[in-house]
CSV table of C-alpha atoms in Angstrom, one decimal:
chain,number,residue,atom,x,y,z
S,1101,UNK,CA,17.9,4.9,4.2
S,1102,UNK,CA,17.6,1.5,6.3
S,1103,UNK,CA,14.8,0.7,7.9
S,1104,UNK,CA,13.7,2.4,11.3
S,1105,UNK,CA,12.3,-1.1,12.7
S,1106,UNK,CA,14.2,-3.6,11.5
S,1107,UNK,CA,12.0,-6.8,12.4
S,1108,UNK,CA,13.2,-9.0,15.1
S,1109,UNK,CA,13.8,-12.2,15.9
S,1110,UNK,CA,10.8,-15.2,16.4
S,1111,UNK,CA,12.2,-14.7,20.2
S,1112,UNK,CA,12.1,-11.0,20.2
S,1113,UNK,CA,9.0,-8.6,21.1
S,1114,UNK,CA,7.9,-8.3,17.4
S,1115,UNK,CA,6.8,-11.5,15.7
S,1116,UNK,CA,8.8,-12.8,12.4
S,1117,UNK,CA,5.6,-13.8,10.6
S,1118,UNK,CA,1.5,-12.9,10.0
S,1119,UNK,CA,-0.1,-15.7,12.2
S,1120,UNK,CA,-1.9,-18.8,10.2
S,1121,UNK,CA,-5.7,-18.5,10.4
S,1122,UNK,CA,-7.9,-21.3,10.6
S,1123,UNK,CA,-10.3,-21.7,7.9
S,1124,UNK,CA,-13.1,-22.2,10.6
S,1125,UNK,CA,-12.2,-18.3,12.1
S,1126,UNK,CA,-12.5,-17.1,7.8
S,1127,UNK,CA,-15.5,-19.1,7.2
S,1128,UNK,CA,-17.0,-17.5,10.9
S,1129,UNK,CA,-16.2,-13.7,9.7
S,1130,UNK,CA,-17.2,-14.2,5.8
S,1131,UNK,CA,-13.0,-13.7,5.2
S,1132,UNK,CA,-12.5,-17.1,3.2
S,1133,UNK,CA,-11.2,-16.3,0.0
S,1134,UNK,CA,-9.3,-18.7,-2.2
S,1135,UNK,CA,-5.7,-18.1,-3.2
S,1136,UNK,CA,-5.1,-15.4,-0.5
S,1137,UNK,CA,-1.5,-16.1,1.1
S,1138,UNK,CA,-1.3,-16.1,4.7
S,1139,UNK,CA,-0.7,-12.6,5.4
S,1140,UNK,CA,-3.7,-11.6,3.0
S,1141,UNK,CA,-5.9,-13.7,5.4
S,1142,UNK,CA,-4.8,-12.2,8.6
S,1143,UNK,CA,-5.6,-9.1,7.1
S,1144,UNK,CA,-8.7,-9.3,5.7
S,1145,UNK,CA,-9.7,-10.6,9.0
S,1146,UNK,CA,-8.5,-7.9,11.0
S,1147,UNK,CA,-10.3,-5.2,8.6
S,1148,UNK,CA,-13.1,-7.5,9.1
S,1149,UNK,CA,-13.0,-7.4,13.1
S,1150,UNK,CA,-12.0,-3.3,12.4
S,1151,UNK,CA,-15.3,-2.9,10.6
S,1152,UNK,CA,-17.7,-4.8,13.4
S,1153,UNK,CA,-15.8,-2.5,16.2
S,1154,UNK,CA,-17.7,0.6,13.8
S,1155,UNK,CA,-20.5,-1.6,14.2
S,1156,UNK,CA,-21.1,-1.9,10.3
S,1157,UNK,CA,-22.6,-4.7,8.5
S,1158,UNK,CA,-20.4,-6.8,6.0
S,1159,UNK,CA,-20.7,-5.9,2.3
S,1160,UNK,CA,-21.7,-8.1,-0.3
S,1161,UNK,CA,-19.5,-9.5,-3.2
S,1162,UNK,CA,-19.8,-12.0,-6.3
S,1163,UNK,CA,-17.7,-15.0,-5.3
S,1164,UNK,CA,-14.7,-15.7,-7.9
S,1165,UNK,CA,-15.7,-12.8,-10.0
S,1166,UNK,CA,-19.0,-14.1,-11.1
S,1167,UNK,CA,-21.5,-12.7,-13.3
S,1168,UNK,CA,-24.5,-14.0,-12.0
S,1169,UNK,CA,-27.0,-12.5,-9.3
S,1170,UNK,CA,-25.2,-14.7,-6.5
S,1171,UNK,CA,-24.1,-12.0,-3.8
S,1172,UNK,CA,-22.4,-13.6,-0.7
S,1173,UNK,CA,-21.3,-11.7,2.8
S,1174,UNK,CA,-17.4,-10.5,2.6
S,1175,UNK,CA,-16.1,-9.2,5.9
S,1176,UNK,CA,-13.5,-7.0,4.3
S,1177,UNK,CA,-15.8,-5.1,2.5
S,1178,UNK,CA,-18.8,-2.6,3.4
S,1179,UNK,CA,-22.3,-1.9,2.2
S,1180,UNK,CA,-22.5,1.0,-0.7
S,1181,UNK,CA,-24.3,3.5,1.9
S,1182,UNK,CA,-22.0,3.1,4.4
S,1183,UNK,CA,-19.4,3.6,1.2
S,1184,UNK,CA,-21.1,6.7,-0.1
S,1185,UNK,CA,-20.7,8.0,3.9
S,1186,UNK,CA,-16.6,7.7,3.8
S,1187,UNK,CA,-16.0,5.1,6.1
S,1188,UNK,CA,-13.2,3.6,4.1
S,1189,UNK,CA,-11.4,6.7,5.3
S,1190,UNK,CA,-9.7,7.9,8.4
S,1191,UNK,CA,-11.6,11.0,8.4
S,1192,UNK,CA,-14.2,13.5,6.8
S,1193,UNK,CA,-11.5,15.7,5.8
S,1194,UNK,CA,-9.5,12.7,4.1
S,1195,UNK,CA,-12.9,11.5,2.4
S,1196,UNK,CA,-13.7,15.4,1.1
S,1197,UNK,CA,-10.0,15.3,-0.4
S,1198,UNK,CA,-10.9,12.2,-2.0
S,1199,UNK,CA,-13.8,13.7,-3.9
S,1200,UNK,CA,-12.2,16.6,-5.1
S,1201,UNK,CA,-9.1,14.5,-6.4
S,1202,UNK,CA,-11.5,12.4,-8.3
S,1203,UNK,CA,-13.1,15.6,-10.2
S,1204,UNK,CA,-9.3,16.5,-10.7
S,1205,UNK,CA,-8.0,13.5,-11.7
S,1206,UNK,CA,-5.2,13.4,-14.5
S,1207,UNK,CA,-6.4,12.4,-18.3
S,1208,UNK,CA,-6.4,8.5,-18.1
S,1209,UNK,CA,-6.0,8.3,-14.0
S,1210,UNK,CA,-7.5,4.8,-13.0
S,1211,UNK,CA,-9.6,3.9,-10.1
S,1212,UNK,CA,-11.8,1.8,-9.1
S,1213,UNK,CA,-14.5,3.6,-7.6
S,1214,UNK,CA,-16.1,0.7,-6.0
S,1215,UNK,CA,-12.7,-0.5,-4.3
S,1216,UNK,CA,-11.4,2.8,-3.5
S,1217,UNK,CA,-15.0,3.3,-1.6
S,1218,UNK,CA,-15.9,-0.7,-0.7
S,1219,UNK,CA,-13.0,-2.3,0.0
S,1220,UNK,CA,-11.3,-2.4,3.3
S,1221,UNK,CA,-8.3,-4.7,2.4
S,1222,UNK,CA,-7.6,-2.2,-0.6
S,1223,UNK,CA,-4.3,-0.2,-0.6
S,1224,UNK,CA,-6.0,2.3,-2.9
S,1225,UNK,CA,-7.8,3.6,0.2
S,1226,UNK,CA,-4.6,3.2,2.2
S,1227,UNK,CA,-2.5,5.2,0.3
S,1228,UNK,CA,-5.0,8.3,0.7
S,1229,UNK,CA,-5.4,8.0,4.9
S,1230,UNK,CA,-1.2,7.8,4.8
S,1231,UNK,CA,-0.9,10.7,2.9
S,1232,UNK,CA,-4.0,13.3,2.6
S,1233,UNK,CA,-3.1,14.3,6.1
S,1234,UNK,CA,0.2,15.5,5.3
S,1235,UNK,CA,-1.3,17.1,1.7
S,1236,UNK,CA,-3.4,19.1,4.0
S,1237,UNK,CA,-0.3,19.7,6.3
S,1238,UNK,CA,3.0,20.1,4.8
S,1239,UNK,CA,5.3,21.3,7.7
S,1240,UNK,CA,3.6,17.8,9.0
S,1241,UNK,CA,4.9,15.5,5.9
S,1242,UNK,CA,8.1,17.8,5.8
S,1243,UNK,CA,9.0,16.7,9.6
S,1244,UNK,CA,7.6,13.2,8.6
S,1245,UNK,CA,9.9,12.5,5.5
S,1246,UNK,CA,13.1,14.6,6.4
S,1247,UNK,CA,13.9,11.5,8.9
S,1248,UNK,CA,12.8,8.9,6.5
S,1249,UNK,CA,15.0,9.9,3.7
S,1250,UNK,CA,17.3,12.6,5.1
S,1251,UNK,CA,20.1,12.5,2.3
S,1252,UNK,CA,17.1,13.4,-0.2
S,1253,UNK,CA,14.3,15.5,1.6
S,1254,UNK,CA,14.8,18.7,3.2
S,1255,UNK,CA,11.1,20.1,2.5
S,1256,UNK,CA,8.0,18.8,1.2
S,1257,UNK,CA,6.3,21.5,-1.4
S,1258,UNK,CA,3.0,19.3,-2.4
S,1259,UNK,CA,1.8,16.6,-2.8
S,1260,UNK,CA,-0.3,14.5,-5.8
S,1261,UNK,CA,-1.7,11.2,-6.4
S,1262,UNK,CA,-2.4,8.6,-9.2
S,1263,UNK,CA,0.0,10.2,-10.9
S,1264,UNK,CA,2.3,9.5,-13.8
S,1265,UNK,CA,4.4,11.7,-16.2
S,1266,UNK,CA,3.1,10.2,-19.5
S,1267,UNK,CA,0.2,7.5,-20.0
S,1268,UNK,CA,0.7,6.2,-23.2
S,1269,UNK,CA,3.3,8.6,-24.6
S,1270,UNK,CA,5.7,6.2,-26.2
S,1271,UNK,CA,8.4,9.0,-24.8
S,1272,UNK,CA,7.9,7.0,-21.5
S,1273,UNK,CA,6.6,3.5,-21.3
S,1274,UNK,CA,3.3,4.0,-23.7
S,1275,UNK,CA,1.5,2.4,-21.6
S,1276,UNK,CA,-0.9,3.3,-18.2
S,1277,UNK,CA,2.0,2.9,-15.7
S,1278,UNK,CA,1.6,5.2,-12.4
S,1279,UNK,CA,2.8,6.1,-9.3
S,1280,UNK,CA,0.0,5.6,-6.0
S,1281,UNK,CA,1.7,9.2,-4.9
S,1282,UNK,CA,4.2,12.0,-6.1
S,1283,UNK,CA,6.0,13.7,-3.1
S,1284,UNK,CA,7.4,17.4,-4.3
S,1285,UNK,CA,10.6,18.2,-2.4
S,1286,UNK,CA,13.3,20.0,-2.1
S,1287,UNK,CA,16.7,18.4,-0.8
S,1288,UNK,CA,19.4,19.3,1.4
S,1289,UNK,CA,21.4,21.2,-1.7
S,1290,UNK,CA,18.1,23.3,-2.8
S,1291,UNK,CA,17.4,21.6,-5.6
S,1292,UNK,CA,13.7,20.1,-6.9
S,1293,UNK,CA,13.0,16.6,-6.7
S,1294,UNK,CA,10.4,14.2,-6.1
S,1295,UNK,CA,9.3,11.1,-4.2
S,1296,UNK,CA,7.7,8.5,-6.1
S,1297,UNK,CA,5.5,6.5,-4.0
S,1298,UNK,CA,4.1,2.8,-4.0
S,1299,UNK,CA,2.2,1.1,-1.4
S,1300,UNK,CA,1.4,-2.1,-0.5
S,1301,UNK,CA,-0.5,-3.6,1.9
S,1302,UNK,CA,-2.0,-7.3,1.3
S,1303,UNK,CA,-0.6,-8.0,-2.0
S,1304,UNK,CA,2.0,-10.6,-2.6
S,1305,UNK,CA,4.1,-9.2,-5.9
S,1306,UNK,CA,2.0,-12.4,-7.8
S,1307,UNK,CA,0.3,-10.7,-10.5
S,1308,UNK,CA,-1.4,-10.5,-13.0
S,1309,UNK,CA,1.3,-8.9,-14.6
S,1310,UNK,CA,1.3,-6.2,-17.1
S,1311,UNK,CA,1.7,-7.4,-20.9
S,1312,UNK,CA,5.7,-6.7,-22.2
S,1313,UNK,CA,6.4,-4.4,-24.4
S,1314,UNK,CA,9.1,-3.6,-26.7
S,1315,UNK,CA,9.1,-0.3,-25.1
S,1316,UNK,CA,10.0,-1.9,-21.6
S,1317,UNK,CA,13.5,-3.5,-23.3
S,1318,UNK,CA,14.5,-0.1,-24.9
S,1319,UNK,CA,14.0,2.0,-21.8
S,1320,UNK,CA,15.7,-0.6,-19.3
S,1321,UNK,CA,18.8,0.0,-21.6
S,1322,UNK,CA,18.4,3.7,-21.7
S,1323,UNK,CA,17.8,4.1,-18.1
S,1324,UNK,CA,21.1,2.2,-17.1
S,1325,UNK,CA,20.0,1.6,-13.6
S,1326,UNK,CA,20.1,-1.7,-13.3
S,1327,UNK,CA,23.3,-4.5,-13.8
S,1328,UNK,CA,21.8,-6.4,-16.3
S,1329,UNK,CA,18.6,-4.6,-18.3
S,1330,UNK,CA,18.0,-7.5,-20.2
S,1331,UNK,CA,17.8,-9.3,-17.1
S,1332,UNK,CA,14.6,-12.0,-17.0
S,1333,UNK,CA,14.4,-11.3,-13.0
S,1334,UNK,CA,13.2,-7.9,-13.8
S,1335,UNK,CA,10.4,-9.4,-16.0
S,1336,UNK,CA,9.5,-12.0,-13.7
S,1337,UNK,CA,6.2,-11.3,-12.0
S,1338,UNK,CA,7.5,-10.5,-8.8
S,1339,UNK,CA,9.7,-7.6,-9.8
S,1340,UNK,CA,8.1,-6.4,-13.4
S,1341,UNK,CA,6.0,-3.6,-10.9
S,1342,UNK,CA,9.3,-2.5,-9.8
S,1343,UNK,CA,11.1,-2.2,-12.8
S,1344,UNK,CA,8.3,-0.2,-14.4
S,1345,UNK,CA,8.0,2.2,-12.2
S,1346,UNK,CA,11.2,2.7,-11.4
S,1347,UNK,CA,12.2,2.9,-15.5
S,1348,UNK,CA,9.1,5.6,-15.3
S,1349,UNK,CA,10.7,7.7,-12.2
S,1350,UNK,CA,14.2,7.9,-14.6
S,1351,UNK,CA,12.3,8.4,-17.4
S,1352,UNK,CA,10.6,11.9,-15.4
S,1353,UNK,CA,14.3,13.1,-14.7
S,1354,UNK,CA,15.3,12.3,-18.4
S,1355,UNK,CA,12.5,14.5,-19.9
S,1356,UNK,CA,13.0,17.2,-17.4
S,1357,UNK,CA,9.7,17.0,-15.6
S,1358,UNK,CA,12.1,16.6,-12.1
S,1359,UNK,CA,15.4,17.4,-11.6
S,1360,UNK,CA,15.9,14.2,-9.4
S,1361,UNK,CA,13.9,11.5,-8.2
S,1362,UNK,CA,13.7,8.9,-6.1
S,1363,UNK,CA,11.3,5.6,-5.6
S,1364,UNK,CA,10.0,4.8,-2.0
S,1365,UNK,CA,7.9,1.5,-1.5
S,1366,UNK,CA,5.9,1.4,1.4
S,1367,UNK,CA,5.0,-2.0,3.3
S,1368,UNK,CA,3.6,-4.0,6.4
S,1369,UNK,CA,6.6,-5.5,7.9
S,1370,UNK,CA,4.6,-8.9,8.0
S,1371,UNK,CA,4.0,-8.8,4.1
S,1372,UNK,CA,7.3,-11.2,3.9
S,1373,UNK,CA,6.4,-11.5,-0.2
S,1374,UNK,CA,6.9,-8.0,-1.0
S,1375,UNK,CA,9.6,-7.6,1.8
S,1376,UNK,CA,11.4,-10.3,-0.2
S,1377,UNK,CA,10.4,-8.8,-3.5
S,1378,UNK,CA,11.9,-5.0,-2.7
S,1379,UNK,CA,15.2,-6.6,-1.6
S,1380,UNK,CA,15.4,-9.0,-4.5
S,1381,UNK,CA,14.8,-5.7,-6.8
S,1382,UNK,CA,17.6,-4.2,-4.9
S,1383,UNK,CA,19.9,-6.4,-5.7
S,1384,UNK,CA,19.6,-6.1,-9.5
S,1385,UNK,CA,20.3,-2.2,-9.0
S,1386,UNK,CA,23.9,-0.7,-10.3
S,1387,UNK,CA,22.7,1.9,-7.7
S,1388,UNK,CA,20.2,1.6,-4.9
S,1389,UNK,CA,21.0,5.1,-3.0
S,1390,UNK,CA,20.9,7.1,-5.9
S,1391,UNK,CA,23.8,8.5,-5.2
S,1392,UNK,CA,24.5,9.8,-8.8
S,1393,UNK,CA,22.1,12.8,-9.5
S,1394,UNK,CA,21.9,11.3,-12.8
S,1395,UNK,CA,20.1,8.1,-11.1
S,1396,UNK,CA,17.2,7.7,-9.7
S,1397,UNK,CA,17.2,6.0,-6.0
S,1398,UNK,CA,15.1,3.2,-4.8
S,1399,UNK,CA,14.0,2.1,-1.1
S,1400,UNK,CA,11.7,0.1,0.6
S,1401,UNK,CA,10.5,0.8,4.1
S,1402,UNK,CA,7.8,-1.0,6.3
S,1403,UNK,CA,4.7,1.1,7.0
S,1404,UNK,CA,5.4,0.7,10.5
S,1405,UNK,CA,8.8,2.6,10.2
S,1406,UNK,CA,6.3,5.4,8.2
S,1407,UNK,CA,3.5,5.8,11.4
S,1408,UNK,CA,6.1,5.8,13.8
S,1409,UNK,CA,7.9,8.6,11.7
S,1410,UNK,CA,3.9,9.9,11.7
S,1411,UNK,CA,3.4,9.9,15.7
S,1412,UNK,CA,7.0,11.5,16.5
S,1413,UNK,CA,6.2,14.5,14.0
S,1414,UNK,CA,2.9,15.5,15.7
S,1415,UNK,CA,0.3,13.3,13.8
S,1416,UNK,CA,-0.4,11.1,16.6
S,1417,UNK,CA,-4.0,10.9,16.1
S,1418,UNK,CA,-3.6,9.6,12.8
S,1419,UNK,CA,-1.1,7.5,13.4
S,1420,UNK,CA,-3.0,5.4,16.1
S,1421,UNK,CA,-5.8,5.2,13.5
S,1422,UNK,CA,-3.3,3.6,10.6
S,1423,UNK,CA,-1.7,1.4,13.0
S,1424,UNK,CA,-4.6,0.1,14.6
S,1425,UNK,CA,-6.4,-0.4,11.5
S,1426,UNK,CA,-3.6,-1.6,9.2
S,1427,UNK,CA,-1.0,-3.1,11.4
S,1428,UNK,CA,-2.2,-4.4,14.8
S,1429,UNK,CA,-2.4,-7.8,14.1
S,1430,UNK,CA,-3.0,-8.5,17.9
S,1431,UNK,CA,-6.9,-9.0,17.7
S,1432,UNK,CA,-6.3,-11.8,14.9
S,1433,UNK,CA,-3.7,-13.6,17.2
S,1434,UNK,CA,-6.3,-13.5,20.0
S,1435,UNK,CA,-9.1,-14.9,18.2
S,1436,UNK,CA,-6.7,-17.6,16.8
S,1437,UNK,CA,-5.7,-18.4,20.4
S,1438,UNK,CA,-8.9,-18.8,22.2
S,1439,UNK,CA,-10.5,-20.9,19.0
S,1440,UNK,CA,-7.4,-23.3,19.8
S,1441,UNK,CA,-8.0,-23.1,23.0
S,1442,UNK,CA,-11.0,-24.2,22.8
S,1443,UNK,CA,-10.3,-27.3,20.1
S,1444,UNK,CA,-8.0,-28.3,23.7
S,1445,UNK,CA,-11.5,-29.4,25.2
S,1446,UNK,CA,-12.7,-31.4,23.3
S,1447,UNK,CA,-10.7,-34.4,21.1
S,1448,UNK,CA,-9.3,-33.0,18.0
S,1449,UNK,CA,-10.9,-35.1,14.6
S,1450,UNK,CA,-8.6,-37.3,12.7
S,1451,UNK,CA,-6.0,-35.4,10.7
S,1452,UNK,CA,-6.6,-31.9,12.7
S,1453,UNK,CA,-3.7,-29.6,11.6
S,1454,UNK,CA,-3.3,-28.5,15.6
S,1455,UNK,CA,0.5,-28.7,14.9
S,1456,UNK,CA,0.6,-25.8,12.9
S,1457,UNK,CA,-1.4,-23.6,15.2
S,1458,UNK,CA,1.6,-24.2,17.2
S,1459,UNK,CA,3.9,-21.9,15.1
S,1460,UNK,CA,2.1,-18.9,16.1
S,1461,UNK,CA,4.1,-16.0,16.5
S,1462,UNK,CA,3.9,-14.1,20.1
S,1463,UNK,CA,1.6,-10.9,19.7
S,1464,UNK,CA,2.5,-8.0,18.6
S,1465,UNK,CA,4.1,-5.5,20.3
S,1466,UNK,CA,3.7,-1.5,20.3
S,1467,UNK,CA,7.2,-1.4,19.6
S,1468,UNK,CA,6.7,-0.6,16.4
S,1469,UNK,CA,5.1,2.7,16.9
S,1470,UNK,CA,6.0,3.5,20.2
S,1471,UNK,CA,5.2,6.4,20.2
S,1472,UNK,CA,1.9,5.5,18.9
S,1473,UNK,CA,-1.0,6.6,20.9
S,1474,UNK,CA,-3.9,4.0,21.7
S,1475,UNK,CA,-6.5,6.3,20.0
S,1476,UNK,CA,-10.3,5.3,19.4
S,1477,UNK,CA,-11.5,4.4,15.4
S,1478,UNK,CA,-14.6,6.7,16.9
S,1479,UNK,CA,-12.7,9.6,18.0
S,1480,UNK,CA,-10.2,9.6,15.0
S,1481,UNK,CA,-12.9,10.4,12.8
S,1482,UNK,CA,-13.5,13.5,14.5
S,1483,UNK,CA,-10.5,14.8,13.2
S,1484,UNK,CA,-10.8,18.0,11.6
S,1485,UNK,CA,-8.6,18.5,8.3
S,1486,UNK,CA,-7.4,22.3,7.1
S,1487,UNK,CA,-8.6,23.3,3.8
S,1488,UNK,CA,-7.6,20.9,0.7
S,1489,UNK,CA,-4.2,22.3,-0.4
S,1490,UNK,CA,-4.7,23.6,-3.6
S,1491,UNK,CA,-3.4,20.6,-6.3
S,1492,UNK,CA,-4.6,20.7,-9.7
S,1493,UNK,CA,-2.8,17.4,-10.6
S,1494,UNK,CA,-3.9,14.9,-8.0
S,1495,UNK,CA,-5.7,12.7,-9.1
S,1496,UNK,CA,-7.0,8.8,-8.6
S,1497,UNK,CA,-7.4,5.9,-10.9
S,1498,UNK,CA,-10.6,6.5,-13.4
S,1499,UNK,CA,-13.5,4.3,-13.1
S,1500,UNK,CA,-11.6,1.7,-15.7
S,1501,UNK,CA,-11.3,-1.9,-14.2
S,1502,UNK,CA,-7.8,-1.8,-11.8
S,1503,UNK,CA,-4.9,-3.7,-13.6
S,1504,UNK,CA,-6.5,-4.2,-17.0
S,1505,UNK,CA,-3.8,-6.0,-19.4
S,1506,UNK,CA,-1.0,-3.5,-20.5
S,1507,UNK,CA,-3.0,-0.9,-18.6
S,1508,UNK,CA,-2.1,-1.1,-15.0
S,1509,UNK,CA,-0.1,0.7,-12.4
């Protein structure tokens, strides 16, 4: 299915591009972390800014990885009580789910516990406040995904996470390749399928990439999905995610465990990386609609397309939550603005980059979820969740380190 919100134009309401932080504005909220790309920055800052309107302190973090007992302030990230509390989550009945799905995870699942709990910029929480609300609701994420994928989904039957048909069964990929979500459906001709789900949210498609395997070249000629399988754009480590996971969806229709599948990657329309990735992947595909039964389909949609779907099918509450959290770039712009507004005061030093600041997008606009409602981060967390559908397979990553070589998702 295209896109619902196509972006538009740099004159249109919706801006073309994440706006360019200054490093003063990172260095001010404790968001100043080398090698993020410029979308990464924005958004770090914004769940920095998101955080301080809780009124929560800033969590600490060991710059570049380190080992030693140096602990710095990172705005992106929160202190282990208010972690242990669920605040990384849109609501008490999202953070109960979480628990349970831990103590249920499949054999081998990986999570990070500490980013899962700690880390605001993580898509690992993400992917649970999109989609626990429609696991406890399924006429909700029935009337949420018939519109987003109407040639494939007529129902949603369940719903399961950090999930994968076969870690390290050399019938698959033998290795720890898995899927963020599993959507069960059923489509328009009655038959059983399944939505396999990745999200992203900061990430730019730049690695570290999983370690090749044999197994990878043998499956990617089985699979027959793509126009060349032995193609070194699939390997590359913008699209080597991609491939996997999609070689692992057509691997679960080969063995049987779903009749029909189909892979849905979720981003923000600003990550311009990834957007450039998923079409990219396209492009190598023999089949991107999956079309044949016999082939499993692939799509990309913006996240923005996904909470707008979310507001018109009833979940309005948790839609403003997701896209003022996640998506409302506005409050960076602002900051951005007045601290070049300011710099007009006074003379700029020698060699200021004030030119760039001058290819600032216009704000967003609540276009994209128009039928979002303005609803308070306070009140949202009110929100009272029905009883945890019953899922003995959902799961999360296990406590091993995220994206460990050859062992990642």
């Amino acid at each position: 299915m295209a896109d619902l919100a196509p972006p538009l134009t740099a004159c249109g309401t919706r801006p073309t591009r994440a706006p360019l932080v200054p490093e003063s504005l990172l260095r001010q909220y404790a968001c100043l972390i080398l090698g993020d790309t410029r979308f990464r920055a924005a958004a770090r800052l914004r769940q920095s800014l998101w955080r301080q309107e809780q009124g929560l302190p800033a969590g600490l973090h060991r710059p570049g990885g380190t080992r030693d007992l140096l602990r710095l302030p990172l705005g992106s990230t929160l202190q282990p009580a208010d972690a242990a509390r669920g605040l990384n989550f849109l609501s008490p009945a999202v953070h109960a789910f979480v628990r349970r799905s831990l103590v249920l995870r499949e054999e081998g699942a990986m999570v990070h516990y500490e980013r899962l709990h700690r880390n605001l910029l993580s898509s690992e929480p993400l992917t649970y406040n999109l989609f626990v609300p429609l696991a406890l609701n399924l006429d909700l994420a029935t009337a949420v995904f018939r519109p987003l994928l109407p040639a494939f989904v007529h129902q949603v039957t369940g719903i399961r996470f950090e999930t994968s048909p076969g870690r390290h069964d050399p019938r698959y990929l033998n290795d720890g390749t898995a899927f963020d979500a599993a959507i069960s459906v059923i489509t328009p001709d009655g038959e059983p399928a399944t939505v396999f789900i990745e999200v992203k949210y900061s990430e730019g498609c730049t690695g570290p990439a999983a370690t090749h395997r044999p197994r990878y070249d043998g499956a990617s000629r089985e699979a027959a999905l793509h126009r060349d399988p032995d193609s070194p754009a699939l390997r590359s480590t913008l699209l080597e995610q991609f491939w996997r996971l999609h070689l692992l969806a057509q691997l679960a229709v080969r063995h049987s465990v779903t009749p029909r599948a189909h892979l849905l990657v979720l981003y923000p329309q600003l990550n311009r990386r990834v957007r450039s990735a998923t079409h990219l992947y396209a492009a190598e595909l023999t089949d991107s609609t999956g079309s044949s039964p016999a082939l499993t389909g692939f799509s990309a949609l913006t996240l923005e397309t996904f909470v707008a779907a979310l507001a018109q099918a009833g979940g309005g509450a948790e839609a403003g939550y997701l896209h003022h959290r996640y998506l409302d770039l506005k409050p960076v712009l602002d900051l951005i603005l007045a601290e070049t507004a300011a710099l007009d005061d006074e003379p700029p030093p020698a060699g200021a980059p004030l030119a760039l600041l001058t290819r600032l997008s216009a704000a967003p606009s609540s276009a994209d979820a128009s039928a979002v409602p303005a609803v308070p981060s306070s009140s949202v967390r009110k929100l009272k969740g029905k009883a945890a559908v019953a899922t003995p397979r959902t799961s999360a990553r296990s406590l091993a380190p995220h994206r460990a070589t050859g062992e990642v998702r």
